[in-house]
Every structure is written in structure tokens, then in C-alpha cells.
XYZ file of C-alpha atoms in Angstrom:
338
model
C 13.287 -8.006 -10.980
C 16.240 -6.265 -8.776
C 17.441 -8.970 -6.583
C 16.457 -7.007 -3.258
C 15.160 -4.203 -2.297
C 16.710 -1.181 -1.936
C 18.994 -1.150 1.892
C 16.892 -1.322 4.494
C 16.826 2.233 6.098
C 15.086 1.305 9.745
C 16.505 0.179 12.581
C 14.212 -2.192 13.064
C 13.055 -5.631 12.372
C 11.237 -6.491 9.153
C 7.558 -7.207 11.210
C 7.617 -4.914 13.770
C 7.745 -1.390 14.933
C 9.674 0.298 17.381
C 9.567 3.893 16.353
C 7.284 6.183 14.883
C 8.708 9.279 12.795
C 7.910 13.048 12.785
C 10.228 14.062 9.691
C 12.214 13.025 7.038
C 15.575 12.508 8.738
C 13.855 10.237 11.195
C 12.591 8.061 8.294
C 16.175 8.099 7.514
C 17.527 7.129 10.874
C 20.144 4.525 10.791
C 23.319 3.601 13.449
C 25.545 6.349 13.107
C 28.501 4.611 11.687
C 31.142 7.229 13.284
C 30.743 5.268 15.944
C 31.445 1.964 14.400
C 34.136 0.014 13.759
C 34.528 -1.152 10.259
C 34.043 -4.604 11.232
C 30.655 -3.366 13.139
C 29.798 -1.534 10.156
C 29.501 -4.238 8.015
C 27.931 -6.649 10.405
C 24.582 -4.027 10.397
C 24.707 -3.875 6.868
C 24.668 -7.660 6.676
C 21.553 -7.243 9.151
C 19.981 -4.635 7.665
C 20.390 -6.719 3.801
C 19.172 -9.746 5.609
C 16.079 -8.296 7.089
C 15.228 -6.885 3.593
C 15.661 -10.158 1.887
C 13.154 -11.706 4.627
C 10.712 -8.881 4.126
C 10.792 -8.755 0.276
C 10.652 -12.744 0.481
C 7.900 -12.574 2.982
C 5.782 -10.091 0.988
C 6.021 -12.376 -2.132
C 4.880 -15.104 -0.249
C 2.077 -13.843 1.587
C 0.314 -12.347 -1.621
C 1.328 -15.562 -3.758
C -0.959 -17.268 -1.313
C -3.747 -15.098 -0.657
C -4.549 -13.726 -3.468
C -6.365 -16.496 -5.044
C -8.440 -16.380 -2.171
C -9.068 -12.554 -2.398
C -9.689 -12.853 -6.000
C -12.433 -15.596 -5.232
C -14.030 -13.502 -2.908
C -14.121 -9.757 -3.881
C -12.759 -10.163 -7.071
C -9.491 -8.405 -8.953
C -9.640 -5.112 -6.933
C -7.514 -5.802 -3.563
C -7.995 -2.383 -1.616
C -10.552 -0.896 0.591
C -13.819 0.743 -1.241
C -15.071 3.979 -0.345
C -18.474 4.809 1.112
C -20.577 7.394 2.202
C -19.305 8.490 5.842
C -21.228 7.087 8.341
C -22.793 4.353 5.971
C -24.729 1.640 8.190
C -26.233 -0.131 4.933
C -25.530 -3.423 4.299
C -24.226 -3.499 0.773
C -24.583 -6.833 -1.634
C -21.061 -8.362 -2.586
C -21.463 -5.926 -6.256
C -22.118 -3.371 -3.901
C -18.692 -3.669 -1.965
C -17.242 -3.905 -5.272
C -18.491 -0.980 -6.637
C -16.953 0.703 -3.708
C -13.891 -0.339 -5.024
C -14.201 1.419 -8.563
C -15.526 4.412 -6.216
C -11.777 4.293 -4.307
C -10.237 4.701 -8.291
C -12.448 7.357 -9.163
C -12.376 9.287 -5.541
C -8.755 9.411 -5.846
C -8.513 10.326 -9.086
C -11.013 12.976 -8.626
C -8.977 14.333 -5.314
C -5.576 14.822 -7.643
C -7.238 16.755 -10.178
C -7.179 14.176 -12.310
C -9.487 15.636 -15.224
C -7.307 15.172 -18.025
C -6.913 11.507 -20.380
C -2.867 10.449 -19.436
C -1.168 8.431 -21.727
C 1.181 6.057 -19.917
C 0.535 4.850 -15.948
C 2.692 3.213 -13.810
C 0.526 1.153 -11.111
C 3.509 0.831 -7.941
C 2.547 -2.451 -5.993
C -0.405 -3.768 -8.285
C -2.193 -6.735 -7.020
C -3.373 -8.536 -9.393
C -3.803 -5.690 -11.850
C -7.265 -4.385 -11.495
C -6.572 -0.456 -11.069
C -4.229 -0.934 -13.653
C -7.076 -2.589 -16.488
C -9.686 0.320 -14.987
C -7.374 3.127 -15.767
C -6.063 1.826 -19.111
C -9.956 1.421 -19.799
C -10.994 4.759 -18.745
C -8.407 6.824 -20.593
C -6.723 4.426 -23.238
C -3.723 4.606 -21.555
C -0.630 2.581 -21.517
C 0.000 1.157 -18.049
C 2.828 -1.304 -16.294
C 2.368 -2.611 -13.047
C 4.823 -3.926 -10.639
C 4.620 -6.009 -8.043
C 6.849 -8.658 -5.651
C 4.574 -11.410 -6.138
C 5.087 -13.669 -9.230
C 1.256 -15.279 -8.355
C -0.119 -11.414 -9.038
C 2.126 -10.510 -11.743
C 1.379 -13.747 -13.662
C -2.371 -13.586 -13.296
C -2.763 -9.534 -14.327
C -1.430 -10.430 -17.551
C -3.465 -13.441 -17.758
C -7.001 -10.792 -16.999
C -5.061 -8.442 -19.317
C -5.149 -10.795 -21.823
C -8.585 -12.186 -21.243
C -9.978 -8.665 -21.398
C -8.129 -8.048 -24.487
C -6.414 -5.380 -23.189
C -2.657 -6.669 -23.238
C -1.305 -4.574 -25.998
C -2.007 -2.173 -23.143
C -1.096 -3.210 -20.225
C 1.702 -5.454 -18.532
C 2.783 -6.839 -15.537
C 6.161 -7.940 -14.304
C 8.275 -8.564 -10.863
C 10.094 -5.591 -9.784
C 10.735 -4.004 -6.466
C 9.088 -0.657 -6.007
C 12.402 0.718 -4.510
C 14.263 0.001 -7.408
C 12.101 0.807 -10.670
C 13.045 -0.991 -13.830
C 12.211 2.552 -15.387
C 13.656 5.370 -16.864
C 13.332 8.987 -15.632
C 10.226 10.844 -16.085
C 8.163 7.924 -17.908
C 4.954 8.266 -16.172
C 2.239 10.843 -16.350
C 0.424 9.223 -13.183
C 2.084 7.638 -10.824
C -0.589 5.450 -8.851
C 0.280 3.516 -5.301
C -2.790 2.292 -4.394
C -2.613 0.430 -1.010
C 1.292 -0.758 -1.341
C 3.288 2.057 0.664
C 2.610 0.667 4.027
C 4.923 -2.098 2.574
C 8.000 -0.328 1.978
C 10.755 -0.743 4.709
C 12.282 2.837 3.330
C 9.450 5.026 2.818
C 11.964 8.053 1.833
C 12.925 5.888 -0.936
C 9.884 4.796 -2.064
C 8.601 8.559 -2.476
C 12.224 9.516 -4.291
C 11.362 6.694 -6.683
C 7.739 7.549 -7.357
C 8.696 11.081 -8.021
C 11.823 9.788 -10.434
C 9.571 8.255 -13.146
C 6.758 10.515 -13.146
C 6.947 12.754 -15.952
C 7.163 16.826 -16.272
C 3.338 17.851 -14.710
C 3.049 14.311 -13.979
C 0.660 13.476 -11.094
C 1.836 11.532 -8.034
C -1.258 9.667 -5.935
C -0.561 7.302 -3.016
C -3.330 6.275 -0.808
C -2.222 3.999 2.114
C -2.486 2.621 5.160
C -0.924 5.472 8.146
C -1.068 5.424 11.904
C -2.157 8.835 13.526
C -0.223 12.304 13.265
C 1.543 12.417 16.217
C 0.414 15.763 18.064
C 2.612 18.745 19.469
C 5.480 17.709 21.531
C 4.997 13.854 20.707
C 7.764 11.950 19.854
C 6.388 8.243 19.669
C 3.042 6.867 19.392
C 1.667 5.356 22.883
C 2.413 2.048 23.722
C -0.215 0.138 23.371
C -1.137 1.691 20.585
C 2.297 0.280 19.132
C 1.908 -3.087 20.115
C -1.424 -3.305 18.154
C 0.392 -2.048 14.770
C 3.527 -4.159 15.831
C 0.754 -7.461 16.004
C -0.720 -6.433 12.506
C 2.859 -6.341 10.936
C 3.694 -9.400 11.947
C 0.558 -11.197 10.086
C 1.316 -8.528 6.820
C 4.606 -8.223 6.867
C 4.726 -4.608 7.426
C 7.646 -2.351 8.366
C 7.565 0.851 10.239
C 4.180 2.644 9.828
C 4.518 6.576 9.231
C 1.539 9.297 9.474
C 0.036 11.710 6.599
C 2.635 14.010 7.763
C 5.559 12.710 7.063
C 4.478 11.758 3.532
C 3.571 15.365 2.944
C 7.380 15.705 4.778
C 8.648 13.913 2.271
C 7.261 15.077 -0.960
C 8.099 18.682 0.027
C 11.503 17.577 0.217
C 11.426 17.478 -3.129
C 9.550 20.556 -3.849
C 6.801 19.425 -5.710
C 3.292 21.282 -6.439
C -0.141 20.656 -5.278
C 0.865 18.485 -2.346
C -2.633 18.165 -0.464
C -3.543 15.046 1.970
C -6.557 13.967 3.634
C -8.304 11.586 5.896
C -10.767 9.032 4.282
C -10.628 6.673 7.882
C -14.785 6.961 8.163
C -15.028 6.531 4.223
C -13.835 3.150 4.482
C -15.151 2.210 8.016
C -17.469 -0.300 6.408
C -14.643 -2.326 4.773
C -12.821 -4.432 6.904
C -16.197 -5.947 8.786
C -17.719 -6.508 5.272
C -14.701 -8.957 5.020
C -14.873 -10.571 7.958
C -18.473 -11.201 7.441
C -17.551 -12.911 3.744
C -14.804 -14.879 5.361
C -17.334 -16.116 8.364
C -19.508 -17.505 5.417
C -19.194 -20.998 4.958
C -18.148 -20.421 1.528
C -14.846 -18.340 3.087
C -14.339 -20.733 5.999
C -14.183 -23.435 3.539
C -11.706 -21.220 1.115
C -9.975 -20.158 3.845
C -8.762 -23.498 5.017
C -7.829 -24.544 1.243
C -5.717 -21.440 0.979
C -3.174 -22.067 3.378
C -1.957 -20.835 7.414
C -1.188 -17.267 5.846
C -4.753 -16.345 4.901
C -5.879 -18.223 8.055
C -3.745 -15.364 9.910
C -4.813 -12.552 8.083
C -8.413 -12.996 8.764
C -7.659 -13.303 12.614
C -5.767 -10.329 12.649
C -8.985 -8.310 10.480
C -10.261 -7.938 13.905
C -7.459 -5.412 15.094
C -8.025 -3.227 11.817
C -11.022 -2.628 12.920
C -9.989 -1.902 16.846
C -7.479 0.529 15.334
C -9.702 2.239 12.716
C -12.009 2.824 16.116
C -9.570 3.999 18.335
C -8.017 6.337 15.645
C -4.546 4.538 15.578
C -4.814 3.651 11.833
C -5.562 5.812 9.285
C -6.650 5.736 5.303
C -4.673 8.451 4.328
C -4.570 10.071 0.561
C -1.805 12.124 -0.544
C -1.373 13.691 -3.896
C 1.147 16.269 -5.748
C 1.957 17.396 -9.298
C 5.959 16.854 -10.628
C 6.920 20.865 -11.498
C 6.884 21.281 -15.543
């Protein structure tokens, strides 16, 4: 694993928000250092390294806690399913699971993926499960990365159980700073990580690095709403709700659909389409906080520690911002030219 992540590229703090972007040289925007002296200079980069370090450290943490928990709950999937729009059904636990193969196959369907690949790269992997369901569907060879030495340990141990580790691997690495070589990867999958990246121009330079020649590139992740015509920020209040759901996931800035699509044109690649799948996963989040209000999940909660205990508080404002159209579950997808 790289030591930190890449510099951080925000101005700032690790948990919290105070900006909201409209194009790529905002998601770039940093002090100018013109107006700087060299001894100010360094003292932001010292900030700017620290508040990495306490992200990247805080990120590791949170998911070397929870994700026992998670795991005990829902199972080896950790990202929203995907239901029928509108769905008011009350779905068995294997039905909320199977809403979580649907998210896989939904977004593979949505890239155009029709074709076997050969070798997957799965960019902030949980505890492996999109990873084992890809490598099972096309025989492919896949790596996953994550920060958390809890997930990357336990993938390989499923991996292994499922006799599938000849397959597929797991290690610590920073998503800013893949341990890969160019053009590796004929998918490159983020499923659910890229709200976690503190330089989200970065993160998209990387993902498009190791894909491969007519690779495909699929990140679906957590967005706040497309700013309209003539807005430069989101409202406030609607920042202090992402700034309070940060602080319990350790989030950095939150961008829109828009400036991921921003981004990947940038770098002139093909097929760049995005869309909104906010009322596809409506169900989600209150299926969770009805497991965790079980006594079952009251009585895991409590074992697993004050970080899980603050994530399930903070499910509540998920839901408030799914419903007043702050947060969005956005999809965006592109092909690497040949």
C-alpha cells in the first residue's frame, strides 16, 4: 500500500464540505500559491498532507469496524440494491440481497457490458463480493483494492473459501495511487467508493490509467444534485445535511453527475452516458434501518463499536436527502478509445 493518498486537492477539511463544484478546474481548486510565501506554501501542504493522512486513516478505521457488522447482516455485498421504481413491497432479507446482485447486473447491463472480460480491477472493494460475482460470471481475473486491512483480509479469506483464489485477490492500496501498470484492466468497476476520494479528478485520471484499449470504465456513487443554471453552490441547508453525513463516513467534498461526466470528457473518452437510479434504490436505506432496529442489530450494533453506533443514526439523513433530492445514486459509464 502507498503510504498516503495522493495530495489532497480541496480546500477543505477531511469531513466536511464547503463547496460544491460545476467543472473540472473547480475540483482542482487549491490556494493559489503566487500569492504565497514559500514558507506559507509549505505550511498548506503540510495541512493539506495532514488532512489526507486523517481521512485515509479514518476510512480504514471506520470499515475495519463495521464491516463485520454489515457482513452479519446483509451479507458480503456492501452497496445499495436496485428495485423496481416506486417499489412499496416489503422484501425478505434474500430479497434485499438479491437486489444487490440486481445493482451488478443493472450496471453492467447500462455499460454495454455484453462481452466475457478477462481481467477486472474492483476500485474500493469491500469485502470482495462484486469482485467473486464478476470473476464467477465471466471467469475473469480480478484484484480488488481497498484501505481497510479488515476487508482486504477477509475477501481473500471468501475467495478462498469459495475456491476461487487462483482468481481473485485482495490487497491494501489507495485508489489514488494504483499499484498497477498502464492499461491492465478491461473493466474498471467503482462500485460505491468514489464519494470517498478527497481528489475526485484524480481518482477518474487513475481509473482511466489502468483500463485497457476498449476497456470499460463504470462508477456508480453516491452525488449531491446538478446544480442548475446560474448556480454556483448548493443551498445551505442543503450543505449542512451532506456536511453532517461526512462527518459520520468520512466523506470529502461531494460532486454531481456532471462533473463526473466533466471529468471523463477531459480525457476524451467514448460512450460517456450517466443516469439517475435515486428512486431505484429508494427502498434501501429504510430496509437497513429496519434490520438494525431488530433486536438482533441493536444487540450487534452495540458489540461493534461507537462507529457503527453513528452510522446507523446518521441512516436517517440518507433518507431526508434521497427525499428532498439533495443526494443522488448516480451511474456513469465510458469506453477507453482503442
Amino acid at each position: 500500500m502507498k503510504a498516503t493518498l495522493a495530495p489532497f486537492s480541496f480546500t477543505s477539511l477531511p469531513y466536511r464540505t464547503n463547496s460544491s463544484f460545476r467543472s473540472p478546474s473547480l475540483l482542482l481548486k487549491s490556494p493559489s500559491s503566487a500569492s504565497l510565501t514559500t514558507a506559507a506554501r509549505g505550511s498548506v501542504a503540510l495541512k493539506a498532507t495532514t488532512s489526507t493522512e486523517a481521512l485515509r486513516e479514518g476510512i480504514a478505521e471506520f470499515y475495519n469496524e463495521t464491516s463485520g457488522l454489515w457482513e452479519e447482516i446483509w451479507g458480503d455485498h456492501m452497496h445499495h440494491g436496485f428495485y423496481d421504481p416506486d417499489s412499496s413491497i416489503q422484501l425478505s432479507d434474500s430479497g434485499h440481497r438479491e437486489a444487490q446482485i440486481r445493482m451488478i447486473e443493472e450496471s453492467l447491463h447500462f455499460a454495454g457490458v455484453t462481452e466475457r472480460v478477462k481481467r477486472v480491477v474492483d476500485v474500493g472493494c469491500g469485502i470482495g463480493g462484486s469482485s467473486r460475482y464478476l470473476a464467477s460470471k465471466f471467469g475473469a481475473e480480478c484484484i480488488g483494492i481497498t484501505l481497510s486491512p479488515v476487508q482486504a483480509k477477509r475477501a481473500n479469506d471468501l475467495a478462498a473459501a469459495q475456491s476461487l483464489s487462483k482468481r481473485v485477490s485482495f490487497l491494501v492500496a489507495d485508489a489514488l495511487e494504483q499499484p498497477f501498470e498502464d492499461g491492465k484492466f478491461d473493466l474498471v468497476w467503482s462500485m460505491e467508493s468514489g464519494e470517498h476520494m478527497p481528489d475526485k479528478a484524480k481518482f477518474v485520471k487513475e481509473l482511466v490509467r489502468v483500463a485497457a484499449p476498449g476497456g470499460r470504465i463504470i462508477i456508480v456513487t453516491w452525488c449531491h444534485r446538478n446544480l442548475s443554471q446560474g448556480e454556483e453552490t448548493l443551498q445551505p441547508w442543503e450543505q449542512n445535511l451532506l456536511d453532517r453525513i461526512c462527518k459520520t463516513f468520512y466523506l470529502p467534498a461531494w460532486c454531481s453527475t456532471d462533473d463526473y461526466v466533466n471529468l471523463l470528457q477531459s480525457h476524451s473518452l467514448q460512450d460517456i452516458k450517466c443516469a439517475d437510479w435515486s428512486e431505484n434504490v429508494a427502498p434501501f436505506w429504510p430496509a437497513v434501518i429496519r434490520t438494525a432496529l431488530t433486536w438482533n442489530g441493536l444487540w450487534s450494533l452495540l458489540l461493534s463499536g461507537m462507529k457503527s453506533i453513528k452510522g446507523a443514526l446518521t441512516m436517517p439523513l440518507m433518507i431526508k436527502g434521497y427525499k428532498k433530492g439533495v443526494i443522488k445514486f448516480g451511474i456513469i459509464t465510458c469506453q477507453k478509445p482503442l
